[in-house]
Short mmCIF file of C-alpha atoms and ligand atoms in Angstrom, two decimals:
data_model
loop_
_atom_site.label_atom_id
_atom_site.label_comp_id
_atom_site.label_asym_id
_atom_site.label_seq_id
_atom_site.Cartn_x
_atom_site.Cartn_y
_atom_site.Cartn_z
CA MET A 1 -93.51 -79.39 50.45
CA SER A 2 -97.26 -78.82 50.64
CA ALA A 3 -99.57 -80.63 53.07
CA PRO A 4 -100.73 -84.21 52.49
CA LEU A 5 -103.83 -84.61 50.31
CA ARG A 6 -106.85 -84.97 52.59
CA LEU A 7 -109.03 -87.90 51.48
CA GLY A 8 -112.56 -88.94 52.40
CA ILE A 9 -113.37 -92.51 51.35
CA LEU A 10 -116.86 -93.88 50.66
CA GLY A 11 -117.35 -97.63 50.39
CA SER A 12 -120.06 -100.26 50.72
CA GLY A 13 -118.00 -103.45 50.64
CA LYS A 14 -114.88 -105.24 51.73
CA GLY A 15 -112.61 -102.28 51.18
CA SER A 16 -109.66 -103.80 49.34
CA ASN A 17 -109.18 -100.57 47.36
CA PHE A 18 -109.16 -98.58 50.59
CA ARG A 19 -106.56 -101.02 51.92
CA ALA A 20 -104.37 -100.46 48.86
CA ILE A 21 -104.67 -96.69 49.31
CA ALA A 22 -103.87 -96.91 53.04
CA ASP A 23 -100.88 -99.17 52.25
CA ALA A 24 -99.57 -96.67 49.69
CA ILE A 25 -99.88 -93.88 52.27
CA ALA A 26 -98.04 -96.00 54.84
CA ALA A 27 -95.33 -96.87 52.30
CA GLY A 28 -94.82 -93.21 51.44
CA THR A 29 -95.70 -93.58 47.76
CA LEU A 30 -98.91 -91.58 48.25
CA TYR A 31 -98.56 -88.32 50.15
CA ALA A 32 -102.06 -88.24 51.58
CA GLU A 33 -104.09 -88.73 54.70
CA ALA A 34 -107.30 -90.77 55.02
CA ARG A 35 -109.39 -88.40 57.16
CA VAL A 36 -112.63 -90.38 57.27
CA VAL A 37 -114.18 -93.57 55.87
CA ILE A 38 -117.95 -93.55 55.41
CA SER A 39 -120.18 -96.52 54.59
CA ASP A 40 -123.87 -97.00 53.86
CA VAL A 41 -123.56 -100.61 55.13
CA ALA A 42 -123.28 -100.92 58.92
CA ASP A 43 -121.14 -104.07 58.91
CA ALA A 44 -119.04 -103.35 55.80
CA GLY A 45 -115.48 -104.64 55.91
CA ILE A 46 -114.22 -101.20 54.90
CA LEU A 47 -115.32 -99.79 58.28
CA ASP A 48 -113.41 -102.51 60.16
CA LEU A 49 -110.34 -101.84 58.06
CA ALA A 50 -110.59 -98.12 58.83
CA ARG A 51 -110.85 -98.76 62.57
CA GLU A 52 -107.87 -101.15 62.44
CA ARG A 53 -105.83 -98.40 60.87
CA GLY A 54 -106.97 -95.70 63.23
CA VAL A 55 -109.06 -93.87 60.63
CA ARG A 56 -112.39 -92.35 61.67
CA ALA A 57 -115.14 -94.77 60.52
CA GLU A 58 -118.74 -93.60 60.10
CA PHE A 59 -121.89 -95.46 59.10
CA VAL A 60 -124.63 -93.38 57.50
CA ALA A 61 -128.01 -95.09 57.13
CA PRO A 62 -128.92 -94.77 53.44
CA GLY A 63 -132.70 -94.50 53.79
CA LYS A 64 -135.38 -96.22 51.78
CA PHE A 65 -133.95 -96.21 48.25
CA LYS A 66 -131.89 -99.03 46.74
CA THR A 67 -129.68 -97.24 44.24
CA LYS A 68 -129.29 -93.76 45.72
CA LEU A 69 -129.26 -92.08 49.11
CA GLU A 70 -132.09 -90.28 50.74
CA PRO A 71 -131.36 -86.50 50.62
CA GLU A 72 -130.94 -86.34 54.44
CA SER A 73 -128.33 -89.11 54.29
CA GLU A 74 -126.43 -87.33 51.55
CA HIS A 75 -126.50 -84.12 53.60
CA ARG A 76 -125.07 -86.03 56.55
CA ILE A 77 -122.25 -87.35 54.35
CA VAL A 78 -121.47 -83.83 53.12
CA GLU A 79 -121.33 -82.66 56.74
CA LEU A 80 -118.97 -85.48 57.72
CA LEU A 81 -116.68 -84.83 54.75
CA ARG A 82 -116.63 -81.11 55.45
CA SER A 83 -115.98 -81.55 59.16
CA ALA A 84 -113.06 -83.82 58.24
CA ASP A 85 -111.79 -81.05 55.92
CA VAL A 86 -111.67 -83.44 52.96
CA GLU A 87 -110.25 -82.26 49.61
CA ILE A 88 -110.91 -85.32 47.44
CA VAL A 89 -113.75 -87.80 47.83
CA VAL A 90 -112.69 -91.32 46.85
CA LEU A 91 -115.40 -93.84 45.96
CA ALA A 92 -113.97 -97.27 46.73
CA GLY A 93 -116.65 -99.89 46.14
CA TRP A 94 -119.46 -97.39 46.76
CA MET A 95 -122.67 -98.92 45.41
CA ARG A 96 -125.04 -95.94 45.17
CA MET A 97 -125.51 -93.12 42.70
CA ILE A 98 -124.19 -89.75 43.88
CA LYS A 99 -126.56 -86.80 43.53
CA THR A 100 -126.77 -83.26 44.77
CA PRO A 101 -125.89 -82.06 47.41
CA LEU A 102 -122.74 -84.20 47.37
CA LEU A 103 -121.89 -83.51 43.72
CA GLU A 104 -122.32 -79.78 44.25
CA ALA A 105 -120.33 -79.75 47.48
CA PHE A 106 -117.28 -81.36 45.79
CA PRO A 107 -117.32 -80.31 42.13
CA ARG A 108 -114.69 -82.25 40.12
CA ARG A 109 -113.38 -83.56 43.40
CA ILE A 110 -115.15 -86.93 43.56
CA ILE A 111 -113.47 -89.87 41.86
CA ASN A 112 -114.41 -93.50 41.37
CA ILE A 113 -112.86 -96.76 40.24
CA HIS A 114 -114.95 -98.99 38.02
CA PRO A 115 -114.08 -102.58 37.02
CA SER A 116 -114.30 -102.19 33.24
CA LEU A 117 -112.71 -100.28 30.40
CA LEU A 118 -115.32 -97.52 30.34
CA PRO A 119 -117.34 -96.53 28.39
CA LYS A 120 -117.79 -100.30 28.01
CA PHE A 121 -119.86 -102.06 30.66
CA PRO A 122 -121.04 -99.37 33.09
CA GLY A 123 -123.17 -100.47 36.04
CA LEU A 124 -123.17 -103.56 38.20
CA ALA A 125 -120.78 -106.56 37.99
CA ALA A 126 -118.98 -105.14 34.97
CA TRP A 127 -116.57 -108.09 34.81
CA GLU A 128 -119.56 -110.43 34.37
CA GLN A 129 -120.84 -108.22 31.58
CA ALA A 130 -117.41 -108.49 29.91
CA LEU A 131 -117.46 -112.30 30.20
CA ALA A 132 -121.02 -112.53 28.90
CA ALA A 133 -120.10 -110.34 25.92
CA GLY A 134 -117.14 -112.58 25.07
CA ALA A 135 -114.67 -109.68 25.42
CA SER A 136 -111.01 -110.56 24.93
CA GLU A 137 -109.86 -107.93 27.42
CA ALA A 138 -111.19 -106.25 30.51
CA GLY A 139 -109.77 -103.82 33.03
CA CYS A 140 -110.53 -100.91 35.30
CA THR A 141 -111.08 -97.18 34.98
CA VAL A 142 -110.53 -94.30 37.40
CA HIS A 143 -112.82 -91.42 36.54
CA TYR A 144 -114.40 -88.25 37.85
CA VAL A 145 -117.93 -88.75 39.12
CA ASP A 146 -120.79 -86.86 37.53
CA ALA A 147 -124.55 -87.29 37.74
CA GLY A 148 -124.56 -90.24 35.30
CA MET A 149 -123.76 -93.88 35.96
CA ASP A 150 -120.00 -94.32 35.41
CA THR A 151 -119.99 -91.55 32.80
CA GLY A 152 -117.53 -88.95 34.18
CA GLU A 153 -114.25 -87.90 32.56
CA ILE A 154 -111.67 -90.69 32.51
CA LEU A 155 -108.42 -90.18 34.45
CA ALA A 156 -106.68 -93.52 33.83
CA GLN A 157 -107.26 -97.11 32.76
CA ALA A 158 -105.50 -100.45 33.15
CA ARG A 159 -106.08 -103.49 30.95
CA VAL A 160 -106.08 -107.20 31.70
CA PRO A 161 -106.65 -110.12 29.36
CA VAL A 162 -109.73 -112.32 29.60
CA LEU A 163 -108.28 -115.85 29.67
CA PRO A 164 -109.83 -119.12 28.50
CA GLY A 165 -111.60 -120.75 31.43
CA ASP A 166 -112.04 -117.48 33.33
CA THR A 167 -114.87 -117.41 35.83
CA SER A 168 -116.48 -114.34 37.29
CA ALA A 169 -114.22 -114.75 40.35
CA THR A 170 -110.90 -115.22 38.48
CA LEU A 171 -111.55 -112.30 36.15
CA HIS A 172 -112.62 -109.96 38.96
CA ALA A 173 -109.53 -110.95 40.98
CA ARG A 174 -107.26 -110.14 38.00
CA ILE A 175 -108.95 -106.76 37.57
CA GLN A 176 -108.63 -106.01 41.28
CA VAL A 177 -104.86 -106.50 41.19
CA GLU A 178 -104.76 -103.65 38.66
CA GLU A 179 -107.24 -101.56 40.66
CA HIS A 180 -105.01 -101.74 43.71
CA ARG A 181 -102.06 -100.47 41.68
CA LEU A 182 -103.91 -97.86 39.62
CA TYR A 183 -106.02 -96.09 42.26
CA PRO A 184 -103.13 -95.05 44.55
CA GLU A 185 -101.16 -94.02 41.45
CA VAL A 186 -103.91 -91.67 40.24
CA LEU A 187 -104.38 -90.25 43.73
CA ALA A 188 -100.65 -89.57 43.89
CA ARG A 189 -101.10 -87.20 40.93
CA PHE A 190 -103.62 -85.22 42.95
CA ALA A 191 -101.30 -85.35 45.95
CA ARG A 192 -98.51 -83.83 43.86
CA ARG A 193 -101.03 -81.06 43.06
CA GLU A 194 -100.55 -81.74 39.33
C1 LIG B 201 -114.19 -102.92 42.85
O1 LIG B 201 -114.16 -103.90 41.87
C2 LIG B 201 -114.46 -101.56 42.26
O2 LIG B 201 -114.00 -101.43 40.95
C3 LIG B 201 -115.95 -101.50 42.29
O3 LIG B 201 -116.33 -102.17 43.45
C4 LIG B 201 -115.32 -103.09 43.85
C5 LIG B 201 -114.91 -102.72 45.24
O4 LIG B 201 -114.06 -103.61 45.86
N1 LIG B 201 -116.39 -100.13 42.19
P1 LIG B 201 -113.41 -103.28 47.27
O5 LIG B 201 -114.54 -103.04 48.28
O6 LIG B 201 -112.52 -102.09 47.14
O7 LIG B 201 -112.66 -104.52 47.62
#
């Protein structure tokens, strides 16, 4: 059997998708290793989760921009991912656009999960966009990352209904249940070297 898939995880938030991935690794359903978790938010929950699980946790100050990283910060992230010998970069609640040099350092090796059925509702708070549009279903999409906003090639999707009385919180929670199932499943394909 080949070696476990070496993952580098980037996240800005609470890290529930990272937790699902780490749980799948621990359960043996995902033959992978989380080599490093990197955040642009110093006190992000995802960094605490990484430390709890004995995974290297690194904060990289993002610089002055709101929606992207300063080039020096992106260089630092590339360095960290390379020094951890990462094969696949997993965006798990990462809230900034990815540019060069990161895109060029990991061509077709950066993936993201987005809380909508792309190409519908790219961008922020996609579940709120779905509610506001009166959609009858919502879901999540795992996709390759390219230079656009949530535009890369789609790897897999999962659907959930929008129910009468749904709030932003109930709909997002329903979508996240599917995210936590789908993301480890897609990564397992990479781990099987398919
Ligand atoms: C998820 O809804 C994901 O789809 C989006 O950001 C959220 C991250 O949640 N990209 P978590 O930090 O993994 O809990």
